[in-house]
XYZ file of C-alpha atoms in Angstrom:
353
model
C 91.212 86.844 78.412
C 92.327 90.161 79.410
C 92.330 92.545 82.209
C 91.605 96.333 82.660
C 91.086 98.734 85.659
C 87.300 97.873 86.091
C 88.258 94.622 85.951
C 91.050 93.746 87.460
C 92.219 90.486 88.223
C 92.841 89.420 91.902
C 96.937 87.992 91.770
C 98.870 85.919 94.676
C 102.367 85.517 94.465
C 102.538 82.230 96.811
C 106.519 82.308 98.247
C 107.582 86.531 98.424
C 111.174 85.519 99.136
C 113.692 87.745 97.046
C 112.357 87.171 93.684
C 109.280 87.018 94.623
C 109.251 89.848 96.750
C 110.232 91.855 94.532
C 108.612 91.032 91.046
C 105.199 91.724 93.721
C 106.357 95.179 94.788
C 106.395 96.386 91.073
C 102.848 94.638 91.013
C 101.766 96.452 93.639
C 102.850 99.721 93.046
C 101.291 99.625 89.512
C 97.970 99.534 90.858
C 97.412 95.906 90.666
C 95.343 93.979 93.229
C 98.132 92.079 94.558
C 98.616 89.550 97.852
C 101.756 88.314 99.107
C 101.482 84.097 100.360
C 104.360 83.480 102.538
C 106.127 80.602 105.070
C 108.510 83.189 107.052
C 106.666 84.497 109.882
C 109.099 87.165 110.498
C 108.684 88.023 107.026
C 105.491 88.294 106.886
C 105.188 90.577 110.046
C 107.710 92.966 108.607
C 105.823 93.021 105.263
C 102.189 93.885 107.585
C 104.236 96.689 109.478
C 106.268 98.535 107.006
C 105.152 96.906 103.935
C 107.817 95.366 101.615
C 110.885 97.089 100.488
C 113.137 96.078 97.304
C 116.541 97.823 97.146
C 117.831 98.404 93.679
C 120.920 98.964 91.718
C 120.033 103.090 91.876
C 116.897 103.350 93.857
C 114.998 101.848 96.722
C 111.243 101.653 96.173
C 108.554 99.870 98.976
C 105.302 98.863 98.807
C 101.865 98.136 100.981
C 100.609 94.636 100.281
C 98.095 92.627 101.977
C 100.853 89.563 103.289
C 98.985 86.129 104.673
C 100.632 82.993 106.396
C 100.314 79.887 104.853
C 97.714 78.518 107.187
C 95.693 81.804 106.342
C 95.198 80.141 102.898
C 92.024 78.667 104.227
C 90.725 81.756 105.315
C 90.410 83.258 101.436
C 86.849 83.762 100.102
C 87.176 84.971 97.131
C 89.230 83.249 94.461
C 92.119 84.105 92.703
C 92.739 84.870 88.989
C 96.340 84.562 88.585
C 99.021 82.526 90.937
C 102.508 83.502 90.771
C 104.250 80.326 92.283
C 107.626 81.679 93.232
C 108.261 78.710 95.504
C 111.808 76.562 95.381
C 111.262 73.384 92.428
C 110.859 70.862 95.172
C 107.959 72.793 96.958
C 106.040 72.898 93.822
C 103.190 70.050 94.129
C 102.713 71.050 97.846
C 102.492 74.399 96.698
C 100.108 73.962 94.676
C 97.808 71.378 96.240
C 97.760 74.454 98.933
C 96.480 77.370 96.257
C 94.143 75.085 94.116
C 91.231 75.281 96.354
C 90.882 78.905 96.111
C 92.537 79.305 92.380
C 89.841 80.475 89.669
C 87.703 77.998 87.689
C 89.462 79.617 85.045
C 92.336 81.012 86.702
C 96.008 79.972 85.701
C 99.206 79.606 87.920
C 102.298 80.796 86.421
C 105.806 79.010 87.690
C 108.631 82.377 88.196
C 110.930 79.086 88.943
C 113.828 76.925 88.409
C 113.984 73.106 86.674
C 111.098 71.732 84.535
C 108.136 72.492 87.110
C 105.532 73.320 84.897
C 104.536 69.772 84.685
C 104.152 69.530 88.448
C 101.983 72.130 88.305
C 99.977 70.525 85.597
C 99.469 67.280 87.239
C 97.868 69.726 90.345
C 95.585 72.216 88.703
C 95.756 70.703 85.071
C 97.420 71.850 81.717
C 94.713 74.497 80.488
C 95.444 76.375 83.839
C 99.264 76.061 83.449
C 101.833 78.953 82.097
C 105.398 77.776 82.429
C 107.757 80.916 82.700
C 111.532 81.864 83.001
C 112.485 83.960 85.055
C 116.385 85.964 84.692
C 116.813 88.471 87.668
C 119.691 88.154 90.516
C 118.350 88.702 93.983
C 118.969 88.174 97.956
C 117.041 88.316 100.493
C 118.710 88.718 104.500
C 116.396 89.947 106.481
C 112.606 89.948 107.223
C 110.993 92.460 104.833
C 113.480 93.662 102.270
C 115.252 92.359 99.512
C 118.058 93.175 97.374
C 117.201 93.288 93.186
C 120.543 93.205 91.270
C 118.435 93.673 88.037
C 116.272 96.821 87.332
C 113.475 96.059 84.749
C 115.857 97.158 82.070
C 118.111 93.652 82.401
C 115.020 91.904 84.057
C 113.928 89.224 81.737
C 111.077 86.585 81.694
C 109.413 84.312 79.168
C 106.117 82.798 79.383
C 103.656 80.079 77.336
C 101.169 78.018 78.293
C 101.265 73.981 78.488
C 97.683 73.478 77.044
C 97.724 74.914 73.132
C 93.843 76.677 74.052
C 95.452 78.325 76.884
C 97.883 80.390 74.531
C 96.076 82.757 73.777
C 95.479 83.529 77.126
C 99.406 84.615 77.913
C 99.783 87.808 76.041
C 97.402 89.545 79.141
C 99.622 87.638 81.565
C 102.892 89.002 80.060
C 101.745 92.722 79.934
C 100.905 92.029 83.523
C 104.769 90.764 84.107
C 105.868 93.537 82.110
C 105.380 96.291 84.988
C 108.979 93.957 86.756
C 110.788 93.662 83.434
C 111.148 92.809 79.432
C 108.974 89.494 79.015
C 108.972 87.611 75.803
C 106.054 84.717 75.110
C 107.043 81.673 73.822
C 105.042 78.856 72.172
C 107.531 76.176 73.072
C 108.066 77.221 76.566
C 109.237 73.744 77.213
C 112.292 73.799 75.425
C 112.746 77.632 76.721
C 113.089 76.388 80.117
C 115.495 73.892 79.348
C 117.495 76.332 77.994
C 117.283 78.015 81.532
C 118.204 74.755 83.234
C 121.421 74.411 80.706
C 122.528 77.751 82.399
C 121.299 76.864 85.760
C 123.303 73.759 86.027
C 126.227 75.632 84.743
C 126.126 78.325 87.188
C 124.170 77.336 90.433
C 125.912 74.930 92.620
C 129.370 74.775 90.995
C 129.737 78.321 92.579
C 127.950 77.309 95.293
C 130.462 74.124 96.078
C 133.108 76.508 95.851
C 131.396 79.128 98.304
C 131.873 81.936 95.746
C 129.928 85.123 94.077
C 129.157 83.728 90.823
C 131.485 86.004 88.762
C 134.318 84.789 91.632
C 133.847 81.467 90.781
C 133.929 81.880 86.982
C 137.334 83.779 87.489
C 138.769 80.659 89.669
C 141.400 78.972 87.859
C 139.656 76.119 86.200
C 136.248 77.016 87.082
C 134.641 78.415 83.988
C 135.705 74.932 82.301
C 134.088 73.282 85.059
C 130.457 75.339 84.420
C 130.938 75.092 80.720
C 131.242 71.647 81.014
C 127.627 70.972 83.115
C 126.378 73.363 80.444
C 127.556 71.149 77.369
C 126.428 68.250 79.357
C 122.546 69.896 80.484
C 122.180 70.956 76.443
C 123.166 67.428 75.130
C 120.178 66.190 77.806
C 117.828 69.171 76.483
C 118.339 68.008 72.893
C 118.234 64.192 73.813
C 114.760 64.844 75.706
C 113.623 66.754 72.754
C 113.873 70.172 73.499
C 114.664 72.658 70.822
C 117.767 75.456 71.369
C 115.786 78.099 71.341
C 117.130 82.158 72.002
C 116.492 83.348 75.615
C 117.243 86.306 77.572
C 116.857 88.218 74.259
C 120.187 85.998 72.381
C 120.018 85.945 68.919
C 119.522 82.964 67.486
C 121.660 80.431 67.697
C 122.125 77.564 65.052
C 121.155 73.728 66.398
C 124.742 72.545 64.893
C 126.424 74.121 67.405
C 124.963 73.284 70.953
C 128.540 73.947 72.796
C 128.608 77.425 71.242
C 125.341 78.072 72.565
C 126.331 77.388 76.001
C 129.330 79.493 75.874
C 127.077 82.752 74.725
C 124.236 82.133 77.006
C 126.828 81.922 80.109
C 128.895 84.774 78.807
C 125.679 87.175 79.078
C 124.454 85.865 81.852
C 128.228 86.735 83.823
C 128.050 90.354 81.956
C 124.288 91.354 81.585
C 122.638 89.753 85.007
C 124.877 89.264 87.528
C 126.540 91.860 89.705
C 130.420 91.435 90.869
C 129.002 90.183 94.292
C 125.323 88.327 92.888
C 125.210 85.484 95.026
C 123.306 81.929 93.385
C 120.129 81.122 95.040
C 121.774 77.514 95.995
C 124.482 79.480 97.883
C 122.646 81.954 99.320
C 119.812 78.371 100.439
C 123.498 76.757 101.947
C 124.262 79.935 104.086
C 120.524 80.156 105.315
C 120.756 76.604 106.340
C 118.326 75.208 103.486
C 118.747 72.838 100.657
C 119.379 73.658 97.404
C 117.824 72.573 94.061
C 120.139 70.203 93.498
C 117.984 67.185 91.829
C 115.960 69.659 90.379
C 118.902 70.917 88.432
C 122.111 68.702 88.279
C 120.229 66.029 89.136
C 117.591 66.431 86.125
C 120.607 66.514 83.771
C 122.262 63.418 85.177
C 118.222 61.287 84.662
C 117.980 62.264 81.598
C 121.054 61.679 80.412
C 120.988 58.398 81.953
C 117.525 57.612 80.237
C 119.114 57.760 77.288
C 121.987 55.557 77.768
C 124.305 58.567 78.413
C 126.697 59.964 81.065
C 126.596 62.976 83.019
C 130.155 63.040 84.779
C 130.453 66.728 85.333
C 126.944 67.185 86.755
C 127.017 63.660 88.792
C 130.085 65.128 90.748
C 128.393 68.159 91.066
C 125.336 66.682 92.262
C 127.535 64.103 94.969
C 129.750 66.895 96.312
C 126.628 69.235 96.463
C 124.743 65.959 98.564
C 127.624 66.179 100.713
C 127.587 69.666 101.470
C 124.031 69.560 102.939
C 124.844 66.296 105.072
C 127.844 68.058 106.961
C 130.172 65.295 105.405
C 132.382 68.361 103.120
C 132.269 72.199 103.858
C 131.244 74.324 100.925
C 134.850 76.015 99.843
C 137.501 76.750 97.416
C 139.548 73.542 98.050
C 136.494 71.523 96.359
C 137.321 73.392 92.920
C 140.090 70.635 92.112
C 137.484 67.824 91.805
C 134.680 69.966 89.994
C 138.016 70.614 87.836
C 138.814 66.806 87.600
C 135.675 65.503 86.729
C 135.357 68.565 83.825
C 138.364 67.522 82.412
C 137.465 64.321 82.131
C 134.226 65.233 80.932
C 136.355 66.910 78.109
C 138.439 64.541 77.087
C 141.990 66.408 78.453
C 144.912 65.388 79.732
């Protein structure tokens, strides 16, 4: 399949928070025939008004886009080609049991998310109208109608591949679509490319969170960095145990399979130098000081099944998924004092003294 200007295809992003918000603007103002699917209210009556506006590293850019409520879903007539689900991991299925009735015959959703989602959105629409996708940008949203982009399209990155082998074929148009918001790279295993993004997500998004902290911050606290590196080493020993491949993202080189620690290390080193910003916030902190739950057993939690499923322990990420649990239930506040048993449970992890 692919598209052209007499034929373009009609694209949703469903959930325009900041990723989403953004990745649509540079959609929009490429021409593309591009709707915005959103839950905030607010948001979406800032969006109608003074359509949305993404504030970059060096520039500010905004953009007019047709913005519906979710209940306006049923009012669509005419289908859509291409679904960007931009949603949190644990909105996926609803998500998607909401945009199926007015997705293409042949149209595919892509998941711009976190954790292994692709196969919830498989068990929705089915596998031949699947594209799983990473997505490596640092962004926050505030206030109704603008977000904040830490990454140009220069150190935007995203990788795509479809679940269903005849579908394949079908990603290259999808990419050069994705390509107007940043380098994208298409994968054949995409499964074992999003693991690779969950190794670094577990490292990176609720340890810093549980210590309320920027992200570089937290990787600066005393005994922090061995606390990320630690869910990391545990999240790629799950990857490889549920059969995923160490593949390069985020355009690494490629890494040998004999050395899964040393992958982890590189991965999180770019990640702290190439996409985040001095002040990038994670998306579970920035969920915590909204009031909203984080991805935690999307993430942590994912590490610590699998793990389990094969006989294994997860200590690091276990802790990090309790103390995260208790965060959201009021019973601990989100703070620096929490380091010393993220620190305790890494070191144990580790084997020191």
């Amino acid at each position: 399949m692919t598209w052209n200007r007499d034929a373009r295809p009609r694209i949703a992003f469903l959930g325009t928070g900041a990723q989403g918000a953004s990745i649509g603007a540079d959609f929009a103002l490429a021409g593309l025939d591009v709707t915005f699917i959103e839950q905030w209210p607010d948001h979406v009556a800032a969006i109608r008004e003074k359509g949305i506006t993404v504030n970059l590293p060096t520039r500010t850019i905004n953009a007019k886009v047709p913005a519906l409520h979710l209940c306006q879903v049923a009012e669509v007539k005419e289908p859509f080609d291409l679904v960007f689900l931009v949603v949190k991991a644990y909105d996926t299925k609803w998500a998607c049991q909401l945009i199926e009735p007015v997705l293409a015959k042949d149209g595919l959703i892509v998941g711009l998310q976190n954790g292994m989602t692709h196969e919830d959105i498989a068990d929705i629409v089915g596998r031949e109208r699947t594209i799983g996708a990473v997505i490596e940008i640092a962004s926050n949203m505030w206030e109704p109608g603008i977000t904040h982009r830490q990454n140009d399209h220069e150190t935007s990155w995203f990788a795509l591949g479809a679940l269903d082998p005849e579908t394949q074929p079908r990603v290259e148009a999808v990419a050069e679509l994705l390509r107007n918001a940043g380098t994208v790279e298409v994968f054949d295993d995409i499964r074992s490319a999003k693991w690779m993004k969950l190794v670094v997500n577990a490292a990176k998004l609720i340890p810093s969170a549980i210590v309320d902290m920027a992200l570089g911050d937290a990787a600066r606290a005393p005994g922090m960095l061995e606390v990320m590196r630690a869910a990391g080493y545990e999240a790629i020993h799950a990857a490889l145990a549920d059969g995923a491949t160490i593949v390069p993202i985020i355009g690494m080189p490629p890494v040998t399979t004999n050395h899964p620690e040393r992958y982890v290390d590189q991965i999180f080193e770019k990640v702290l130098t190439v996409f985040s910003q001095a002040d990038t916030l994670t998306t579970s902190l920035q969920d915590w000081r909204k009031g909203r739950r984080a991805e935690i057993r999307e993430v942590n939690g994912w590490v610590v099944d699998i793990l389990k499923a094969h006989g294994r322990p997860a200590p690091v990420n276990q802790r990090v998924m309790e103390m995260a649990f208790d965060i959201e239930s009021g019973r601990l506040n989100a703070g620096p004092d929490n380091a010393k048993r993220l620190i305790e449970a890494s070191q144990t992890a580790l084997g020191a003294p």
